[in-house]
PDB file of C-alpha atoms in Angstrom:
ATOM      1  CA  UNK I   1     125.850 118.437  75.141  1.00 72.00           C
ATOM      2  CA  UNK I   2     124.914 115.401  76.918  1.00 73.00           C
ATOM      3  CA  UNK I   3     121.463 113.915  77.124  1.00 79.00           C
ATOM      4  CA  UNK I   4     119.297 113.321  80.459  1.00 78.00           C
ATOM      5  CA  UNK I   5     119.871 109.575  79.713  1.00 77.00           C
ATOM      6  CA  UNK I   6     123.581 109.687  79.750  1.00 80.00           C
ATOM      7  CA  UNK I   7     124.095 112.331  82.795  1.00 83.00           C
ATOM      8  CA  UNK I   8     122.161 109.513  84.778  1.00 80.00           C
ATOM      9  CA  UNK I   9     124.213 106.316  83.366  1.00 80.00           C
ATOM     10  CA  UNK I  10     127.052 108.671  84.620  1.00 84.00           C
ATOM     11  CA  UNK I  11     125.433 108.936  87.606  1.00 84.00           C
ATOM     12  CA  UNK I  12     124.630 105.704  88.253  1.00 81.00           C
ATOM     13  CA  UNK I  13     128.039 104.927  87.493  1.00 85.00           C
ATOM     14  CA  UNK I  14     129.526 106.901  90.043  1.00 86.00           C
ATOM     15  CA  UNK I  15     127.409 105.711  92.696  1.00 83.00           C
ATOM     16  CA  UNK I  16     128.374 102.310  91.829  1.00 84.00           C
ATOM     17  CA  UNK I  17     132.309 102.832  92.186  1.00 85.00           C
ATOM     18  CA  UNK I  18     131.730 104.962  95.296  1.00 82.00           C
ATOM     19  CA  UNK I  19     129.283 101.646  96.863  1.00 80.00           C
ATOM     20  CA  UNK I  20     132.383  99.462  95.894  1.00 82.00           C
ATOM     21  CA  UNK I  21     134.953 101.671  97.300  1.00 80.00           C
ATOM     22  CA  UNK I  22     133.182 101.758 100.524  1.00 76.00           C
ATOM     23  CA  UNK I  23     132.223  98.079 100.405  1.00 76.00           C
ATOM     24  CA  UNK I  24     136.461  97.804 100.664  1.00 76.00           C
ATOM     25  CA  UNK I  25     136.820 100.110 102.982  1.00 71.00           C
ATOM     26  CA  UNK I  26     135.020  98.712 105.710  1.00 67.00           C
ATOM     27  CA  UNK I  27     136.618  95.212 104.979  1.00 64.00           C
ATOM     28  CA  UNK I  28     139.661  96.992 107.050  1.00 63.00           C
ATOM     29  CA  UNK I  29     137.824  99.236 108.871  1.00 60.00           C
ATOM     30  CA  UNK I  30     134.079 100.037 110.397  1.00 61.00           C
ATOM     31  CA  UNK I  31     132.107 102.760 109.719  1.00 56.00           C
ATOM     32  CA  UNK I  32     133.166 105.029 112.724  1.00 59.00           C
ATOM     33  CA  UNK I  33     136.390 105.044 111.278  1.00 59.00           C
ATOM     34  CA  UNK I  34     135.622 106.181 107.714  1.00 60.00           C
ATOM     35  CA  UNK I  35     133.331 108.984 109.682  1.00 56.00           C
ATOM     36  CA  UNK I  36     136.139 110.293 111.789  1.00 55.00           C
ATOM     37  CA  UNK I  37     136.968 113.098 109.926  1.00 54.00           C
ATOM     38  CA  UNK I  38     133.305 113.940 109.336  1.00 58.00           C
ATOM     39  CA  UNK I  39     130.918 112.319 106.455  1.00 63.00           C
ATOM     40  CA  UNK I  40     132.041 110.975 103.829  1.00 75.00           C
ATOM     41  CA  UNK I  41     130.226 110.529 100.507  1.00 79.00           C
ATOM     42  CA  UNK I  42     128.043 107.780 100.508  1.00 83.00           C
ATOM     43  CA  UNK I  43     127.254 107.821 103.920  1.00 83.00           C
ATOM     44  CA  UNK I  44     124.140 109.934 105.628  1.00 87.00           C
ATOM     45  CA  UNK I  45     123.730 109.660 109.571  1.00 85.00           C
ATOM     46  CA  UNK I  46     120.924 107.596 111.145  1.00 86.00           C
ATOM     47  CA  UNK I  47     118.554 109.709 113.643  1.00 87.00           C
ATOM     48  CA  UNK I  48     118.269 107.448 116.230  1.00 82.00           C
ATOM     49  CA  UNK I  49     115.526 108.768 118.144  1.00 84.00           C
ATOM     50  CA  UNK I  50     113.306 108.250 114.542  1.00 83.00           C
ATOM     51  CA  UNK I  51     114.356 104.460 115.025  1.00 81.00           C
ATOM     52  CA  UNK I  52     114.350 103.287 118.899  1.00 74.00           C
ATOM     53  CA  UNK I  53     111.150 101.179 118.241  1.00 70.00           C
ATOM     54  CA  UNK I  54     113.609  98.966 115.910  1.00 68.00           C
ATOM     55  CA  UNK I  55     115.692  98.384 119.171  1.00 59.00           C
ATOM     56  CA  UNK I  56     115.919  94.727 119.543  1.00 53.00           C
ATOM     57  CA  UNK I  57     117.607  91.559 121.232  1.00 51.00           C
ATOM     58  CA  UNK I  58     119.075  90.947 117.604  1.00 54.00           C
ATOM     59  CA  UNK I  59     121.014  94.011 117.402  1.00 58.00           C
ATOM     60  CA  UNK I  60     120.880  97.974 117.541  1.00 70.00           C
ATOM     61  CA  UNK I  61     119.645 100.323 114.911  1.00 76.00           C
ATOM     62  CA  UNK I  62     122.390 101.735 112.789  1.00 79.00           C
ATOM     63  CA  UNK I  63     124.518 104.597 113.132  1.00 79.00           C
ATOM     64  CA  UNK I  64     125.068 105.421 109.559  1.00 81.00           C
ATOM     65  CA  UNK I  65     123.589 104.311 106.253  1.00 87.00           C
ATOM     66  CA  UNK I  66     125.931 103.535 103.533  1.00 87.00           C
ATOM     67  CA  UNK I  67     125.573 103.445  99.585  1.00 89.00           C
ATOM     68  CA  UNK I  68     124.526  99.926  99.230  1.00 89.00           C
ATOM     69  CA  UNK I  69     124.883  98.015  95.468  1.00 89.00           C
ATOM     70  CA  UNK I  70     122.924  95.804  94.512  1.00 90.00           C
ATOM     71  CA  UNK I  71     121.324  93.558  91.702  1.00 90.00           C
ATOM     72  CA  UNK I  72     117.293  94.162  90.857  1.00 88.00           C
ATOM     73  CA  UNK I  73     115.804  90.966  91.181  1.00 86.00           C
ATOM     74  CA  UNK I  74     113.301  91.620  87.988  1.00 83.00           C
ATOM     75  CA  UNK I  75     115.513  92.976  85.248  1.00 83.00           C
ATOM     76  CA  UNK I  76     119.147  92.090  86.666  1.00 85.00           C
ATOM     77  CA  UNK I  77     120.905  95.938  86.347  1.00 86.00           C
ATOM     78  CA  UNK I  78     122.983  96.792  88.677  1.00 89.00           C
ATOM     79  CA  UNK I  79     121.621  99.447  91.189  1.00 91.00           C
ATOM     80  CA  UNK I  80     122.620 101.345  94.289  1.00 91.00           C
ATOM     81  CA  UNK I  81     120.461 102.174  97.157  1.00 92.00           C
ATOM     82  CA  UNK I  82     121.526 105.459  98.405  1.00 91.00           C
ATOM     83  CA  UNK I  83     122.246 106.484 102.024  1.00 90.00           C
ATOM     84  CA  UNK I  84     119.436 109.392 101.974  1.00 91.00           C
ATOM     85  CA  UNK I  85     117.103 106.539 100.102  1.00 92.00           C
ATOM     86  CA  UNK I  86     117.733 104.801 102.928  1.00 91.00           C
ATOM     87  CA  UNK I  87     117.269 107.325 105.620  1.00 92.00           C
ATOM     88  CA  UNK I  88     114.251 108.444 103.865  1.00 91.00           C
ATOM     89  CA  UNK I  89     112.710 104.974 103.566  1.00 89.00           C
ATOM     90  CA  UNK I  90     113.881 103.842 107.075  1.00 87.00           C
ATOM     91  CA  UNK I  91     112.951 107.044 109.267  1.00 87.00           C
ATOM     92  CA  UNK I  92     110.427 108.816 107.227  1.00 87.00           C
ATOM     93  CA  UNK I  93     108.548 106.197 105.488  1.00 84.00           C
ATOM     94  CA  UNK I  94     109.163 104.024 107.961  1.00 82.00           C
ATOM     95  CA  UNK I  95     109.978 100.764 106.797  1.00 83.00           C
ATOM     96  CA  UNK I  96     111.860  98.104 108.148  1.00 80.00           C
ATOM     97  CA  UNK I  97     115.518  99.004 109.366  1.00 78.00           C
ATOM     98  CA  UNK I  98     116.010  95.309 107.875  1.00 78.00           C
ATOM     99  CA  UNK I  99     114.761  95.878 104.656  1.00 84.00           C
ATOM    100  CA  UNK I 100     116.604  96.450 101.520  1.00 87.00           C
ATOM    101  CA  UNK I 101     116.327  97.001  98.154  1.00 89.00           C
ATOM    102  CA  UNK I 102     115.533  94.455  95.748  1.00 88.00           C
ATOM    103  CA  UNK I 103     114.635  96.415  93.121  1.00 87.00           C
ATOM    104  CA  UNK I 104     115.030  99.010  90.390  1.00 86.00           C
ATOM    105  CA  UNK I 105     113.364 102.261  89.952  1.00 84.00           C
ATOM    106  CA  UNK I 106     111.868 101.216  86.789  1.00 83.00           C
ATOM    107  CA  UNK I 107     111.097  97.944  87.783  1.00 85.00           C
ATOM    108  CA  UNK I 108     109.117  98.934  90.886  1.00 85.00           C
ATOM    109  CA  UNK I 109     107.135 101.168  88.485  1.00 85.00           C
ATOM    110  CA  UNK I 110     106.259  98.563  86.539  1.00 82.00           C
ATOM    111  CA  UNK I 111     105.232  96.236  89.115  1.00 82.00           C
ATOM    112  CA  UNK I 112     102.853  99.499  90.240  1.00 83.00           C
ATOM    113  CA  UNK I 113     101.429  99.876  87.087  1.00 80.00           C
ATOM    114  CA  UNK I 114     100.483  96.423  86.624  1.00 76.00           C
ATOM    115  CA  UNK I 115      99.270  96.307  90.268  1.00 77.00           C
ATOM    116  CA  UNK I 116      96.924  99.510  89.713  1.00 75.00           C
ATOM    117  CA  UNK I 117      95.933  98.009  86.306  1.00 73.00           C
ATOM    118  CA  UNK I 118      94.361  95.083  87.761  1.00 67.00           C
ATOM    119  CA  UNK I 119      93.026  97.194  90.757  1.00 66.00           C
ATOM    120  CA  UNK I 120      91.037  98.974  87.668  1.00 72.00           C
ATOM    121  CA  UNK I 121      90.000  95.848  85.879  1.00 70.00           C
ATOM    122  CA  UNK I 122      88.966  94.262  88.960  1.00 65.00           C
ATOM    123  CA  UNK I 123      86.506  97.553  90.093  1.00 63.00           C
ATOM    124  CA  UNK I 124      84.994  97.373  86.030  1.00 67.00           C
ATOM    125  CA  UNK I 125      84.117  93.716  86.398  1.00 78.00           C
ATOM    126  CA  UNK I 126      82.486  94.763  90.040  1.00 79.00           C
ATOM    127  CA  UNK I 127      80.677  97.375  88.627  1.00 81.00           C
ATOM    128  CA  UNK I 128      79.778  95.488  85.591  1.00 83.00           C
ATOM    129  CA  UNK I 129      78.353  93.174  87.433  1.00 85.00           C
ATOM    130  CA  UNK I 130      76.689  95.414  89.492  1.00 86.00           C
ATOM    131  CA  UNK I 131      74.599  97.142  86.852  1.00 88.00           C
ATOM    132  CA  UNK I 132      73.505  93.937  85.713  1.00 90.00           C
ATOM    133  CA  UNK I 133      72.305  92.947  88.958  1.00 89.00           C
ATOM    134  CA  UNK I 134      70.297  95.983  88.923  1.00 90.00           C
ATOM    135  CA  UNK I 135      68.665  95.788  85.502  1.00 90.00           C
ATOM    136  CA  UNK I 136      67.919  92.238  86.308  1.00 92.00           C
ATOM    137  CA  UNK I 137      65.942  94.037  88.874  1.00 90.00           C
ATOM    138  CA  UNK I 138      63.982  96.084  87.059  1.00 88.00           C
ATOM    139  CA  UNK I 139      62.420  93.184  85.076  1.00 89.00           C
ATOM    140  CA  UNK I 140      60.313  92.036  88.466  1.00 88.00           C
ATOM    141  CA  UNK I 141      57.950  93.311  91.079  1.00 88.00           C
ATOM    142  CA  UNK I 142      60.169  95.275  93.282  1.00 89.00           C
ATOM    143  CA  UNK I 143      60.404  93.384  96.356  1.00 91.00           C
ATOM    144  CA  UNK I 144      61.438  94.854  99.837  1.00 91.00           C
ATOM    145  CA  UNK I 145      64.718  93.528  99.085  1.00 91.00           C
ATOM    146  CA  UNK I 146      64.846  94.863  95.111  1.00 91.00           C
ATOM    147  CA  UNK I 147      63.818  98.326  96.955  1.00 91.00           C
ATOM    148  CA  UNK I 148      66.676  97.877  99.505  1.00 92.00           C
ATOM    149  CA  UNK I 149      69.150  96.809  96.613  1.00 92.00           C
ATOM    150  CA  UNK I 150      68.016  99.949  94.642  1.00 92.00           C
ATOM    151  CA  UNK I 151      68.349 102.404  97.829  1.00 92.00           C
ATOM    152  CA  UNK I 152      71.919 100.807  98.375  1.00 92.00           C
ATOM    153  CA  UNK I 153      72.814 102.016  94.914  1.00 91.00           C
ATOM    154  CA  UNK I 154      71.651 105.304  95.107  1.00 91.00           C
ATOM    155  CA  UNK I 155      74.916 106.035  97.638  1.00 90.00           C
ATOM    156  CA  UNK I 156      77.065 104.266  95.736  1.00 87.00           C
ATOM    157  CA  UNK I 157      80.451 105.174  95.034  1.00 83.00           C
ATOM    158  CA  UNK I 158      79.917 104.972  91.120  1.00 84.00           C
ATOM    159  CA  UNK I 159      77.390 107.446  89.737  1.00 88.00           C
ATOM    160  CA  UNK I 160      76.945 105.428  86.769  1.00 87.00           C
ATOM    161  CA  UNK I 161      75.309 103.306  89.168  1.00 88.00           C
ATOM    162  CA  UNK I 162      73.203 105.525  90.794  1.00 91.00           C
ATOM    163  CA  UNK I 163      71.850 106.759  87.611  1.00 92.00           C
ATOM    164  CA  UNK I 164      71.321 102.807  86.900  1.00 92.00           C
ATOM    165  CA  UNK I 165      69.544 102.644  90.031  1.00 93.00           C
ATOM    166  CA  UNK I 166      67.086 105.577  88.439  1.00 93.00           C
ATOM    167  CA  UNK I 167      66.263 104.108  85.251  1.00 92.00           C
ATOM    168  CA  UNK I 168      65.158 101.042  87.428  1.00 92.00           C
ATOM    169  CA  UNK I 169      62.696 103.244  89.323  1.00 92.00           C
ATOM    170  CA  UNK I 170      61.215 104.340  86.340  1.00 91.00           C
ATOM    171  CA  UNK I 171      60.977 101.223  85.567  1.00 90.00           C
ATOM    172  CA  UNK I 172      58.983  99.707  88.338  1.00 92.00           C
ATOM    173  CA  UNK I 173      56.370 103.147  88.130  1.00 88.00           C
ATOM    174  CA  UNK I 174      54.927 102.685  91.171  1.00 88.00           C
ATOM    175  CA  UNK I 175      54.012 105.912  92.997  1.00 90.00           C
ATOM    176  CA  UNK I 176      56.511 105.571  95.753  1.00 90.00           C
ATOM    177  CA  UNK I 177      59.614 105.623  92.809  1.00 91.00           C
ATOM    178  CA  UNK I 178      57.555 108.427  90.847  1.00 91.00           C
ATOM    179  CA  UNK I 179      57.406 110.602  93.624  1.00 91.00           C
ATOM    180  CA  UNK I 180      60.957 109.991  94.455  1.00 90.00           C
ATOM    181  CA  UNK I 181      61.852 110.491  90.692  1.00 92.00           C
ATOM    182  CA  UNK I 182      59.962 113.692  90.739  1.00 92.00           C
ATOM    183  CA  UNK I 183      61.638 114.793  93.677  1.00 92.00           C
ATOM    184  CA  UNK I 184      65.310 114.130  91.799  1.00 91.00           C
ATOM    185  CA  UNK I 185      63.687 116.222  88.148  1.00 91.00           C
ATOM    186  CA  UNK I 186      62.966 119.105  90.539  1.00 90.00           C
ATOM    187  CA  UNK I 187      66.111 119.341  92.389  1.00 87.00           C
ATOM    188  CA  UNK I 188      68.098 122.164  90.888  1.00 81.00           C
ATOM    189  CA  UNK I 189      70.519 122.711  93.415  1.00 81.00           C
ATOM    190  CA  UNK I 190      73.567 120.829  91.691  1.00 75.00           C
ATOM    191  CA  UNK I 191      75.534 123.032  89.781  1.00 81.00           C
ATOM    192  CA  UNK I 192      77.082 121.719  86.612  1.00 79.00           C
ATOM    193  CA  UNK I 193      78.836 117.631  87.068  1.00 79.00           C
ATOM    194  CA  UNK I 194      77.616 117.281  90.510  1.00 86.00           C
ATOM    195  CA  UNK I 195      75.794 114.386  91.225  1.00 87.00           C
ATOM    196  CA  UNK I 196      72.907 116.788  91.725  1.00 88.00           C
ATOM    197  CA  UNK I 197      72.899 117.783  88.543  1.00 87.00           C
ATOM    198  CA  UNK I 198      73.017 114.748  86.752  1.00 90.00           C
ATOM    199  CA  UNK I 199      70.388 112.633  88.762  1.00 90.00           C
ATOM    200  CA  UNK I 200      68.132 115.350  88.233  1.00 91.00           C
ATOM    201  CA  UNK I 201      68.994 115.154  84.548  1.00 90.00           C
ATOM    202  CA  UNK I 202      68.780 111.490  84.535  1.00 91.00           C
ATOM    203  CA  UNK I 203      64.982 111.714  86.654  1.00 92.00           C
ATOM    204  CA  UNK I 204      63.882 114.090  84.180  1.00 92.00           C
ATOM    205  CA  UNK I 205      64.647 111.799  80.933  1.00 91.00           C
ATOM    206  CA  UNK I 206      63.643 108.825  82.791  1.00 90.00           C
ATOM    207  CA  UNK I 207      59.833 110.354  82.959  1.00 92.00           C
ATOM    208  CA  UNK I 208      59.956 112.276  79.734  1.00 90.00           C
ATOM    209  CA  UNK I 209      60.375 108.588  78.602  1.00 87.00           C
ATOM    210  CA  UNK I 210      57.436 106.802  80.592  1.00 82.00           C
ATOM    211  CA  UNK I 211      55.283 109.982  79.923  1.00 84.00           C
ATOM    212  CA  UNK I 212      55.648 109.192  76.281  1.00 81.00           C
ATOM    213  CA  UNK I 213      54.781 106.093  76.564  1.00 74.00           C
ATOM    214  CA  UNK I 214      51.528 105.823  78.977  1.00 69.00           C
ATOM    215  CA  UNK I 215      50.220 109.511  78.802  1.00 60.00           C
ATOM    216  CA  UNK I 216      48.166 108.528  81.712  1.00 57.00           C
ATOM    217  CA  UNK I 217      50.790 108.299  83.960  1.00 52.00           C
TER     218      UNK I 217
END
């Protein structure tokens, strides 16, 4: 029985002979020719209609897509973008009817993960530097614009944040943030891993903490 890996190298290597063969073909012949007697394989028809915004004074759209070879420009294998890839990239994605590909399946994937990696790295360093921003906060009087830069937080995207923003209130202990504190400990609308649920979680410890340490307050 033959493995998933070599049913696509045969694959692949089919598609690459039929690419070649039609590459020859049309050195004799265009591609309403090879079409005459219906499609051939290889070859998918272009929907026009999905394509008339391409219509310009350097040429019409295509009638047909062919199998198309060609050589990935990362890793050097040789590849073959198919007629439906085409059609599907040209008329449903809708990229550029003078595109091509440039390359390979893996490759692309790669470049994506890498891409999405440093996407990820970049957001950590933001929010990094975001919660240190805020703790550097908490060390001062809370100015109208430490009380602005808290408020901000509070609707931020990250919750870690938010519950940052929190611990800073408790922080400061003036009566405005206790009463707002107070008002997150007694919300118990959230059910479990909302974000109502944990800032009233996060409230509660935050004055079980300055409770313990000024029973006055």
């Amino acid at each position: 029985m033959k493995s998933n890996k070599q049913r696509r190298a045969e694959i692949k290597a089919r598609r690459l002979e039929r690419a070649a063969n039609l590459k020859a073909k049309l050195r004799t012949q265009d591609a309403r020719q090879l079409s005459a007697g219906g499609l051939v394989p290889g070859m998918a028809m272009a929907d026009k209609s999905r394509l008339a915004h391409y219509n310009t004074s350097f040429g019409e759209v295509p009638d047909f897509y062919l199998d198309q070879a060609y050589t990935c420009r990362d890793c050097g294998a040789q590849e073959v973008w198919t007629a439906k890839q085409q059609k599907w990239w040209h008329e449903v994605a809708q990229g550029s009817v003078y595109s091509q590909a440039v390359r390979c399946r893996a490759c692309r994937q790669a470049r994506r993960a890498l891409r999405d990696d440093a996407l990820r790295n970049e957001g950590a360093n933001l929010l990094g530097d975001e919660v240190a921003r805020l703790r550097a906060l908490a060390t001062q009087r809370p100015t109208n614009d430490a009380l602005v830069q808290v408020e901000a937080a509070l609707q931020s995207k990250w919750r870690s944040l938010r519950v940052v923003a929190i611990e800073v209130m408790g922080q400061w202990g003036g009566p405005a943030q206790i009463e707002r504190l107070q008002a997150f400990a007694a919300d118990r609308t959230g059910s479990y891993g909302s974000w109502e649920y944990e800032a009233s979680r996060a409230a509660a410890k935050v004055l079980a903490r300055k409770a313990e340490a000024d029973p006055a307050c």
